[in-house]
PDB file of C-alpha atoms and ligand atoms in Angstrom:
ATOM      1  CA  UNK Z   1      -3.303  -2.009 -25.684  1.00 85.00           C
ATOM      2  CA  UNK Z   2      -4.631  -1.980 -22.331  1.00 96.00           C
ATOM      3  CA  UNK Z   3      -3.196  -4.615 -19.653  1.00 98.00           C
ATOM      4  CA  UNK Z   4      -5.585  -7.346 -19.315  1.00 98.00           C
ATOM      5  CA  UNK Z   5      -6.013  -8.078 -15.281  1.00 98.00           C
ATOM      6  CA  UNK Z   6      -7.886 -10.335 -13.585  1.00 98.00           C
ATOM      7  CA  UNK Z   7      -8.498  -9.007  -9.913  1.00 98.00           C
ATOM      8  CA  UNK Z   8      -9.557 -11.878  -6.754  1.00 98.00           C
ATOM      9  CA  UNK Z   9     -11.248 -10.778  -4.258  1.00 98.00           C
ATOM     10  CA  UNK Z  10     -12.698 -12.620  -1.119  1.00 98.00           C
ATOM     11  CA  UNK Z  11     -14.517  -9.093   0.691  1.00 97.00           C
ATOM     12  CA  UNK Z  12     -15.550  -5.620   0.333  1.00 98.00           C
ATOM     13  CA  UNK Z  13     -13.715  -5.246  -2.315  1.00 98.00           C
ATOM     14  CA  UNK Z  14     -12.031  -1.321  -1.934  1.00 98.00           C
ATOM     15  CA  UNK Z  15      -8.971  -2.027  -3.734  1.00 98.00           C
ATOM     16  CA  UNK Z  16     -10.780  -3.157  -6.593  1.00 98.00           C
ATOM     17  CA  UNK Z  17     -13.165  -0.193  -6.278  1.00 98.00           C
ATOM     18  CA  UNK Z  18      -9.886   2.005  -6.754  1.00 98.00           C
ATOM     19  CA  UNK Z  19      -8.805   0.313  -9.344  1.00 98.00           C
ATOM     20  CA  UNK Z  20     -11.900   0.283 -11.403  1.00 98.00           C
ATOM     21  CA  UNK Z  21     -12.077   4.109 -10.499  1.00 98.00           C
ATOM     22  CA  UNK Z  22      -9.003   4.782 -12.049  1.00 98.00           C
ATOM     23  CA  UNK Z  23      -9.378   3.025 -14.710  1.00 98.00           C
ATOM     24  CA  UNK Z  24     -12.600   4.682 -15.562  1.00 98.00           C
ATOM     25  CA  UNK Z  25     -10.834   7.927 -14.853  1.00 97.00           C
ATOM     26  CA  UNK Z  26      -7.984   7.138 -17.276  1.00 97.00           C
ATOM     27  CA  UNK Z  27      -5.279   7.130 -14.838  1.00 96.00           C
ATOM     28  CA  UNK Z  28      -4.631   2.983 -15.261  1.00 98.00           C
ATOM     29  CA  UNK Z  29      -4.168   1.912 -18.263  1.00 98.00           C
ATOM     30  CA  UNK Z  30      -5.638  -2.004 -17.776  1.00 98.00           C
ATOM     31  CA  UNK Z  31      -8.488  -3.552 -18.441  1.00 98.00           C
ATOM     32  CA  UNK Z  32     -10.523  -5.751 -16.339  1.00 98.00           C
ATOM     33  CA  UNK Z  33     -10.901  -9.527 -17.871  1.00 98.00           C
ATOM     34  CA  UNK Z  34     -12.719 -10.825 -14.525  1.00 98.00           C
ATOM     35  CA  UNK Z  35     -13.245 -10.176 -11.202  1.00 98.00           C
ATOM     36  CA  UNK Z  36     -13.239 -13.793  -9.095  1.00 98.00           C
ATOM     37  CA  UNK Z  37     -14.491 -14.095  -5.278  1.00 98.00           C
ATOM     38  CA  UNK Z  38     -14.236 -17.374  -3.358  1.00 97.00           C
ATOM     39  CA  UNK Z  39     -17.428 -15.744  -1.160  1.00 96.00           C
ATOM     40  CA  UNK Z  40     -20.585 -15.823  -2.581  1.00 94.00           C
ATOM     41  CA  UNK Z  41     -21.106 -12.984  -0.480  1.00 95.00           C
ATOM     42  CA  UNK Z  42     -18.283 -11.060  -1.462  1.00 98.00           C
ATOM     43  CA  UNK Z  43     -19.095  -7.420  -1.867  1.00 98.00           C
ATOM     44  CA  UNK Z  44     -16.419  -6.883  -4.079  1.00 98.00           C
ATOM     45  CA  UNK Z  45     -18.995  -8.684  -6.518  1.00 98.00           C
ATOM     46  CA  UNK Z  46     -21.503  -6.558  -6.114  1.00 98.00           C
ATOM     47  CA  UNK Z  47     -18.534  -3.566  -7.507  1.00 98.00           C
ATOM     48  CA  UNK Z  48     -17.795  -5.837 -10.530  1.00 98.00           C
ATOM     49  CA  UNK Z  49     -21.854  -5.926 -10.984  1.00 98.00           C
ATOM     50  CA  UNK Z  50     -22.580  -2.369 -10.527  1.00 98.00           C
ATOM     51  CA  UNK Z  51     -19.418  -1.425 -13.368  1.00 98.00           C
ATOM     52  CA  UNK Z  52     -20.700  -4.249 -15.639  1.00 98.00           C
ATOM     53  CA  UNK Z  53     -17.569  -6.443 -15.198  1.00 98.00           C
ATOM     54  CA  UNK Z  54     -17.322 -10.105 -15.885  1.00 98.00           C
ATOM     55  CA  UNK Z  55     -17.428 -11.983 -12.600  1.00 98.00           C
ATOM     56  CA  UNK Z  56     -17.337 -15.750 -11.231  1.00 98.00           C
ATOM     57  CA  UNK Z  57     -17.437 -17.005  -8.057  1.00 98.00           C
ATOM     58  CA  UNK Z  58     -15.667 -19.990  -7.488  1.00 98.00           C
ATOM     59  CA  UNK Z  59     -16.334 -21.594  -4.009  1.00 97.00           C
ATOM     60  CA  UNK Z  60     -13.152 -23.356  -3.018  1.00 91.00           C
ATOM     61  CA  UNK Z  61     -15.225 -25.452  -0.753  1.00 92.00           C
ATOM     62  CA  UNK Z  62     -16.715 -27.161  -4.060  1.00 97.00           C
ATOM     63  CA  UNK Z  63     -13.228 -28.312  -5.089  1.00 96.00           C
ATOM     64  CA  UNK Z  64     -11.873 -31.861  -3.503  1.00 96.00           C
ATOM     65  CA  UNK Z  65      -8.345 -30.073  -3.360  1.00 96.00           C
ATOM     66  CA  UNK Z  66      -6.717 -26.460  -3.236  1.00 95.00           C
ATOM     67  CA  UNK Z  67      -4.852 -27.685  -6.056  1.00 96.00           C
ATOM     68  CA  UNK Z  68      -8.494 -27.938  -8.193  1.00 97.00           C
ATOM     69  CA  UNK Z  69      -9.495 -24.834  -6.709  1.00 97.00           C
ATOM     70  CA  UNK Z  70      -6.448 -23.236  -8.782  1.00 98.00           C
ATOM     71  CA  UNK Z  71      -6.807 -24.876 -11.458  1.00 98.00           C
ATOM     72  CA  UNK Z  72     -10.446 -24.352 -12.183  1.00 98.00           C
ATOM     73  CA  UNK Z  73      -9.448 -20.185 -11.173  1.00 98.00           C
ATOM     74  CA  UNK Z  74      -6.772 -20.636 -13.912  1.00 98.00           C
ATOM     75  CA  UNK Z  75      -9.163 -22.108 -16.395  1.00 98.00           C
ATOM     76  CA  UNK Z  76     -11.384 -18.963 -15.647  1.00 98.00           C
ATOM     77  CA  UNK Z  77      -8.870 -16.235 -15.864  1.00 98.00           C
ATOM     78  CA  UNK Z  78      -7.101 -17.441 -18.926  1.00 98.00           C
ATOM     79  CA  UNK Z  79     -10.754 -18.464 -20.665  1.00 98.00           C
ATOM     80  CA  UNK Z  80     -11.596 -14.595 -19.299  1.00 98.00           C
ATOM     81  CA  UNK Z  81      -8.302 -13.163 -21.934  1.00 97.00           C
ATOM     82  CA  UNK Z  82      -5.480 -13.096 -18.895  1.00 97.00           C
ATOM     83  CA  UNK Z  83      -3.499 -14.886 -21.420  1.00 84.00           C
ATOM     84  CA  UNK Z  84      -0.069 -14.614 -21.383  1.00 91.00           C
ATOM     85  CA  UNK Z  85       0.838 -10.640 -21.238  1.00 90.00           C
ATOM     86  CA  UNK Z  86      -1.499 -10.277 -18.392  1.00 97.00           C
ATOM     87  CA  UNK Z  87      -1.505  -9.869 -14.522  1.00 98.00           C
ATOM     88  CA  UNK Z  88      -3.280 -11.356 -11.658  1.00 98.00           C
ATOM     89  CA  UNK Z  89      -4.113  -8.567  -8.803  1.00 98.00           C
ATOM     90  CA  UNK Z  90      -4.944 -10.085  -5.524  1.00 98.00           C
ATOM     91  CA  UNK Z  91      -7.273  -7.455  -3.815  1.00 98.00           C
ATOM     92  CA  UNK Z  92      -7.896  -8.716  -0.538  1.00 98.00           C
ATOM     93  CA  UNK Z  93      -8.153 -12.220  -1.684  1.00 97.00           C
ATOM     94  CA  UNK Z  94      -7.853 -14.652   1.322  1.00 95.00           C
ATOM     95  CA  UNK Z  95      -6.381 -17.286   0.456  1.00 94.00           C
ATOM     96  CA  UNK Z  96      -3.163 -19.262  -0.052  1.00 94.00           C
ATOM     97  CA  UNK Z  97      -2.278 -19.979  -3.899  1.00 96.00           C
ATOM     98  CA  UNK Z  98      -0.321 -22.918  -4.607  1.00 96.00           C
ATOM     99  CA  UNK Z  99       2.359 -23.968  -7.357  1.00 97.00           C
ATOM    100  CA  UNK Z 100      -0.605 -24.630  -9.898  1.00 97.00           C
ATOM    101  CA  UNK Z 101      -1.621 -21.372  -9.619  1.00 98.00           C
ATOM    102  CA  UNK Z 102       2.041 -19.675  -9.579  1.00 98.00           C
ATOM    103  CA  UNK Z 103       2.903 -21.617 -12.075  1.00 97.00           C
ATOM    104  CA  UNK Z 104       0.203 -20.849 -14.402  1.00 98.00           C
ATOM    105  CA  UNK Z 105       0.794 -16.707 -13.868  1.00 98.00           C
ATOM    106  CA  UNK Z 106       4.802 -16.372 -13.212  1.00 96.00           C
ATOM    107  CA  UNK Z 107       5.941 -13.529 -11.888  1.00 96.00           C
ATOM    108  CA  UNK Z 108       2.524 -12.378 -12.985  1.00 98.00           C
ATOM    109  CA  UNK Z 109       0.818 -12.090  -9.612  1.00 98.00           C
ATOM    110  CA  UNK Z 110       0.968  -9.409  -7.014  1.00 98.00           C
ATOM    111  CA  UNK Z 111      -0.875  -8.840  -3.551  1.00 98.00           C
ATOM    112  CA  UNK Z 112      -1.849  -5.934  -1.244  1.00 98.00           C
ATOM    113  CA  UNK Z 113      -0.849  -6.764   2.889  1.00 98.00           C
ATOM    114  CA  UNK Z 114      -1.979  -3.693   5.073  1.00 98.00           C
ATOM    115  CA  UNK Z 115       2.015  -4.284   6.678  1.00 98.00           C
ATOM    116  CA  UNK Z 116       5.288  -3.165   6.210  1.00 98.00           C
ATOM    117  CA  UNK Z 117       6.363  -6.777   5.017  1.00 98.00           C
ATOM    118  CA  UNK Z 118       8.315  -8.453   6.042  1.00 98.00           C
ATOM    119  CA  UNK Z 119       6.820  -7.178   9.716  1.00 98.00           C
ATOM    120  CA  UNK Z 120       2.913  -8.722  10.437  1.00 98.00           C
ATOM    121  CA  UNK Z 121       2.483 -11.218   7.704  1.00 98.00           C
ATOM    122  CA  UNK Z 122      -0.778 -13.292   8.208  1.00 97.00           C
ATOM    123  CA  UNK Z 123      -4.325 -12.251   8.181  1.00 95.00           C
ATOM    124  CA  UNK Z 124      -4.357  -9.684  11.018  1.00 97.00           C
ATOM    125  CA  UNK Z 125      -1.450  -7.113   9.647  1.00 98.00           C
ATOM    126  CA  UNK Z 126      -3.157  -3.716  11.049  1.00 98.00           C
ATOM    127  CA  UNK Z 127      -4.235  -5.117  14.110  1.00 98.00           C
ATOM    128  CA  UNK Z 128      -0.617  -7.157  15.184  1.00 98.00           C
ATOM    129  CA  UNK Z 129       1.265  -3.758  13.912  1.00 98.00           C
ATOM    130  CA  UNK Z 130      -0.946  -1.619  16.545  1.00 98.00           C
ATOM    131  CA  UNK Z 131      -0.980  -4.282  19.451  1.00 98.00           C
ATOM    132  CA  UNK Z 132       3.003  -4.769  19.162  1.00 98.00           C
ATOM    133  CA  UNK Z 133       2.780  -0.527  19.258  1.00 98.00           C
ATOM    134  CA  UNK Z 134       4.689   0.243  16.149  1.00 98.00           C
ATOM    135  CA  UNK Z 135       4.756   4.021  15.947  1.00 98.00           C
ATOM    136  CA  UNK Z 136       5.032   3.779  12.073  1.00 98.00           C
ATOM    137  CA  UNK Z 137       2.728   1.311  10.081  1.00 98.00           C
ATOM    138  CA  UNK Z 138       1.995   0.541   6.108  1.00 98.00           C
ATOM    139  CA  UNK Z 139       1.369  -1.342   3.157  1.00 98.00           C
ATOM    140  CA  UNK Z 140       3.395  -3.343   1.006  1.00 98.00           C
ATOM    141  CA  UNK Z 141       2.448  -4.354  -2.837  1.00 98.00           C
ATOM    142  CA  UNK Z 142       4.525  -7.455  -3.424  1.00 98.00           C
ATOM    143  CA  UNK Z 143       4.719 -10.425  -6.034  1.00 98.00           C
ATOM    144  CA  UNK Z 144       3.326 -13.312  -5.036  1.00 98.00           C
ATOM    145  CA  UNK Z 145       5.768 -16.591  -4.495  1.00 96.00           C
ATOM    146  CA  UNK Z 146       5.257 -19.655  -2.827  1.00 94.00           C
ATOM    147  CA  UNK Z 147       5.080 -18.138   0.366  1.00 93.00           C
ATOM    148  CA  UNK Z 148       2.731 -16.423   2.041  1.00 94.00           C
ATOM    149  CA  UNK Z 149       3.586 -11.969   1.972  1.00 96.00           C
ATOM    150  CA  UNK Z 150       6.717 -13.239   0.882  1.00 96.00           C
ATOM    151  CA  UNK Z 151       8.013 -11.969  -2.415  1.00 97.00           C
ATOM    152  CA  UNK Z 152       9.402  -9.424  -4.121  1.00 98.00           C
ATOM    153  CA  UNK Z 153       8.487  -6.047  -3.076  1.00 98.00           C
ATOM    154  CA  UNK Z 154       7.233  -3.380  -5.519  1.00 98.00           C
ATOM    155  CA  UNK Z 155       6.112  -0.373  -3.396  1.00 98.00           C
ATOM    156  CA  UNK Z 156       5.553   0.797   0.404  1.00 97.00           C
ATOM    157  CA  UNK Z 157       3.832   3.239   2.316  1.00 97.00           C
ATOM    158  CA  UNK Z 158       4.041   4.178   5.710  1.00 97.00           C
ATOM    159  CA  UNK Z 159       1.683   6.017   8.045  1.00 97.00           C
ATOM    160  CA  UNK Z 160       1.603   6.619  11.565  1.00 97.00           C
ATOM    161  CA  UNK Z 161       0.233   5.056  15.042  1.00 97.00           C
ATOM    162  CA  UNK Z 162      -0.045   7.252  17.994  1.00 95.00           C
ATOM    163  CA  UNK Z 163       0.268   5.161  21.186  1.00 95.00           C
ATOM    164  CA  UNK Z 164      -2.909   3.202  21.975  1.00 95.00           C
ATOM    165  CA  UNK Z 165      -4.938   2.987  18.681  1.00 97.00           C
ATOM    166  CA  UNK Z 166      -5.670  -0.571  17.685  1.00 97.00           C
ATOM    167  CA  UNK Z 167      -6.234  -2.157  14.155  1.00 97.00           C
ATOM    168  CA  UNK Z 168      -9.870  -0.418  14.023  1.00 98.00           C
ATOM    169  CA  UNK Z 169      -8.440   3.023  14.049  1.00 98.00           C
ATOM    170  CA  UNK Z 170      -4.868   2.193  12.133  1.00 98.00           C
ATOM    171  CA  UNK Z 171      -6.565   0.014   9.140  1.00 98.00           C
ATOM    172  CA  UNK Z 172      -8.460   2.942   7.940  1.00 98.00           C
ATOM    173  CA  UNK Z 173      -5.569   4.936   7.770  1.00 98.00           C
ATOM    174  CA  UNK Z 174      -3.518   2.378   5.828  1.00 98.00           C
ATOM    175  CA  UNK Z 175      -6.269   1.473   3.253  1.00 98.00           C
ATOM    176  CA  UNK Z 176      -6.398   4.983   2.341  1.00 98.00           C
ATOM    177  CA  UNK Z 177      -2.927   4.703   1.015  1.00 98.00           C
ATOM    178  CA  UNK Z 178      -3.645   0.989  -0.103  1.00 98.00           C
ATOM    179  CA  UNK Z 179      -5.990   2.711  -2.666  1.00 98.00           C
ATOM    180  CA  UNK Z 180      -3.069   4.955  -3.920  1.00 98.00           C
ATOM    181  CA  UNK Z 181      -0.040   2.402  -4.097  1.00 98.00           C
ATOM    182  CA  UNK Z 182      -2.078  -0.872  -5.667  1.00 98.00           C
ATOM    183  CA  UNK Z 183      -2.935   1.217  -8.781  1.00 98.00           C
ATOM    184  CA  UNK Z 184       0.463   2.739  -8.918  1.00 98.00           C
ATOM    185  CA  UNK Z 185       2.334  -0.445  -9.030  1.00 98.00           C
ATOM    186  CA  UNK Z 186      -0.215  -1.933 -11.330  1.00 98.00           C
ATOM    187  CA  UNK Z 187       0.321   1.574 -13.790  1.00 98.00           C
ATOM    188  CA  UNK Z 188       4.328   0.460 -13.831  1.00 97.00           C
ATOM    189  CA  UNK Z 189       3.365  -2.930 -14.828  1.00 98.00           C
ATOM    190  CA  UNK Z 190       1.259  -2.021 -17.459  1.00 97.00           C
ATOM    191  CA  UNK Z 191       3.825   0.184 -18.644  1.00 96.00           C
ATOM    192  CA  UNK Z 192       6.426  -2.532 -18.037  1.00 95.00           C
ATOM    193  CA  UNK Z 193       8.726  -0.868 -15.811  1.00 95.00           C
ATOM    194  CA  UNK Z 194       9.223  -3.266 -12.936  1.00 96.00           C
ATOM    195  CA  UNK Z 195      12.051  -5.421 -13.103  1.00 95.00           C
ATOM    196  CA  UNK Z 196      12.720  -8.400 -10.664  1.00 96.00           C
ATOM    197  CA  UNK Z 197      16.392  -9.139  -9.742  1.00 96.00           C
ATOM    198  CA  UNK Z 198      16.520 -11.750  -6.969  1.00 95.00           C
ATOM    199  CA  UNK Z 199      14.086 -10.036  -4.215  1.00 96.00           C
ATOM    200  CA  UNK Z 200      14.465  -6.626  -5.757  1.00 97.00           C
ATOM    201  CA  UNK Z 201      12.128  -5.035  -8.149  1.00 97.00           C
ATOM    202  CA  UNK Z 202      13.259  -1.993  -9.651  1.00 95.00           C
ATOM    203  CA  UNK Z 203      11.085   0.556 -11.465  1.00 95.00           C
ATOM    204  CA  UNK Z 204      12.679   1.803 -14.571  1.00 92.00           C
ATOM    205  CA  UNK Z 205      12.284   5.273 -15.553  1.00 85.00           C
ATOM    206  CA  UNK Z 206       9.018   6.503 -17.362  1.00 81.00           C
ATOM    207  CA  UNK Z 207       9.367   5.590 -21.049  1.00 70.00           C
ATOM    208  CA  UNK Z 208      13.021   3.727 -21.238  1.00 62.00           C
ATOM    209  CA  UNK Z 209      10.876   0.303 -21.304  1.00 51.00           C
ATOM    210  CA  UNK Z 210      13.717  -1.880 -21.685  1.00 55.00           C
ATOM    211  CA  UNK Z 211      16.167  -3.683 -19.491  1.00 56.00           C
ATOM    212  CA  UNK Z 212      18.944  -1.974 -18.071  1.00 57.00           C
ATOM    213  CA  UNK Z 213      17.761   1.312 -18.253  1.00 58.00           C
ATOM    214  CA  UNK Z 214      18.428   3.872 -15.482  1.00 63.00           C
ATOM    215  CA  UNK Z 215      15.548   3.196 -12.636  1.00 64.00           C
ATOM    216  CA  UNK Z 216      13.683   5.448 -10.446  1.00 67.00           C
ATOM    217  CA  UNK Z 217      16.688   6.997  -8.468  1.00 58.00           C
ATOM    218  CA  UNK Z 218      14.561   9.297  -5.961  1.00 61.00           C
ATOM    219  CA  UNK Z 219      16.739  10.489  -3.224  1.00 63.00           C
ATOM    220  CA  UNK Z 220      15.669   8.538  -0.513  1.00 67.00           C
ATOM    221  CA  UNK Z 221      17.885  10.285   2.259  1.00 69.00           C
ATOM    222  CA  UNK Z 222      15.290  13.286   1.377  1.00 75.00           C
ATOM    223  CA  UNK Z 223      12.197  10.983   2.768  1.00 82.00           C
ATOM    224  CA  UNK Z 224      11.629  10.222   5.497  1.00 87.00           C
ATOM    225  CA  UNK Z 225       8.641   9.791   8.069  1.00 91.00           C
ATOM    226  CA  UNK Z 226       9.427  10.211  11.791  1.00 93.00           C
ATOM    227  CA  UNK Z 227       6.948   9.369  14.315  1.00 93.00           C
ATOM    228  CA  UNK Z 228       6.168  11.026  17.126  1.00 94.00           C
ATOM    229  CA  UNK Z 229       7.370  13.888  15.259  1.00 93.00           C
ATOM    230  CA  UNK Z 230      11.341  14.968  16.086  1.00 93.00           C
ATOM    231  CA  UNK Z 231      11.316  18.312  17.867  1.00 94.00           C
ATOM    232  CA  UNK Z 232      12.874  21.534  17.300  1.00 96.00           C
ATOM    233  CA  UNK Z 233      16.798  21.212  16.817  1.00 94.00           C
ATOM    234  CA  UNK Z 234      16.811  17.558  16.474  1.00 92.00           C
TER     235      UNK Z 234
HETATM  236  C1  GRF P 301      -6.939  -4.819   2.544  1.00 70.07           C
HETATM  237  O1  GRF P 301      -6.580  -4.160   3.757  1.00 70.07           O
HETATM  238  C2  GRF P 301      -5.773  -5.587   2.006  1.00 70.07           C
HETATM  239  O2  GRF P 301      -4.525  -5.002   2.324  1.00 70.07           O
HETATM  240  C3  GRF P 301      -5.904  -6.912   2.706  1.00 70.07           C
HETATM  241  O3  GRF P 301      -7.285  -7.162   2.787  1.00 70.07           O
HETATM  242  C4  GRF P 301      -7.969  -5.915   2.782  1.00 70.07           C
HETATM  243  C5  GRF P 301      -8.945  -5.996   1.645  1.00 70.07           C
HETATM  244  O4  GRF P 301      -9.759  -4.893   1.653  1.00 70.07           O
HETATM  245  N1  GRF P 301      -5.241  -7.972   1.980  1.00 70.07           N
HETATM  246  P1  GRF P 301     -10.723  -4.691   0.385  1.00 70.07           P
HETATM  247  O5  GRF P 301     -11.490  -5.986   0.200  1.00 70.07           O
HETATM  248  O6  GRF P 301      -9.876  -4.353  -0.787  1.00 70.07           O
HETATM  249  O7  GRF P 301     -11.601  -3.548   0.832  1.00 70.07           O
END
């Protein structure tokens, strides 16, 4: 059976365009129960419209406290058939969760941050990563805890920044990879392979489902991305 999501969204909406793509394309293997926006304007609810996918807009500004605001986006994922074997994708959704919504969705939540968490948390990740000049930026796909771009890491990737591009030249870049990693990560859920240990999440090996099983041992020490590139004999 497919893995029921529910994906929020408070923008454009591209992550959740790739997933729907690859769902549609058979490479995910979840289905989507609702797509939520706290922006009426959210374009990411015009994607849910155009693929015929159930959608709600909660505005948090109608709710006396953030805590109601979770709760009534609880009420609307589980009513939506997240029940309890499914996961919450946060797809550019902009804004803090609290313990009512953790709570509700343990371990059960994970977020895309255009950074190499823990570096450039916040709002701004592409922008403070190109203004500090990093010469190698990312993404990170991470459960979500009470913290903000704080938990448990599932996946990275990491591009590169020449000297003097800013966030309008670097984001691009990144969310080109953001497209690749959020389905990937939500593929090894669906085929329950991630394990959380502390702040570690392993990925077990394709088809050993259960716990304790060998995990994905790629030789790190044979990746590796160097920027500006090293030069001959170094
Ligand atoms: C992405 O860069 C994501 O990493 C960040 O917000 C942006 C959302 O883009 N959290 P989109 O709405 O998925 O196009």
């Amino acid at each position: 059976m497919s893995l029921p999501i529910a994906v929020l969204v408070s923008g454009s909406g591209s992550n959740l365009q790739s997933i729907i793509d690859r769902i549609e394309e058979g490479t995910l293997d979840a289905e989507i129960k609702l797509v939520v926006s706290n922006k009426a304007g959210a374009y990411g609810i015009e994607r849910a419209k155009k693929h015929g996918l159930p959608y709600k807009v909660l505005l948090h500004t109608d709710y006396r406290s953030r805590e109601a605001f979770d709760q009534a986006m609880v009420d609307a994922i589980v009513e939506a058939g997240v029940g309890d074997d499914g996961l919450v994708v946060m797809a550019g959704f902009m804004r803090i969760v609290t313990t009512i919504f953790l709570g509700a969705f343990e371990n059960r939540v994970i977020n895309i941050h255009p950074a190499l968490l823990p570096s450039f948390p916040g709002v701004h990740g592409q922008s403070d990563a190109a203004d500090y000049g990093v010469k190698i930026a990312g993404c990170t796909v991470h459960f979500v805890d009470e913290e903000m771009d704080h938990g448990p890491v599932i996946i990275q990737a990491a591009v590169p920044c020449q000297a003097g591009e800013d966030g309008n030249v670097l984001g691009p870049r990144i969310l080109k990879l953001e497209h690749r990693v959020f389905p990937q990560a939500i593929q090894w859920y669906a085929e329950n392979r991630l394990n959380i240990e502390g702040r570690h999440v392993n990925v077990r090996v394709a088809g050993k489902p259960c716990a304790g099983q060998p995990t994905v041992d790629t030789e790190p020490k044979t990746y590796a991305l160097v920027w500006p590139p090293l030069e001959e004999g170094f």
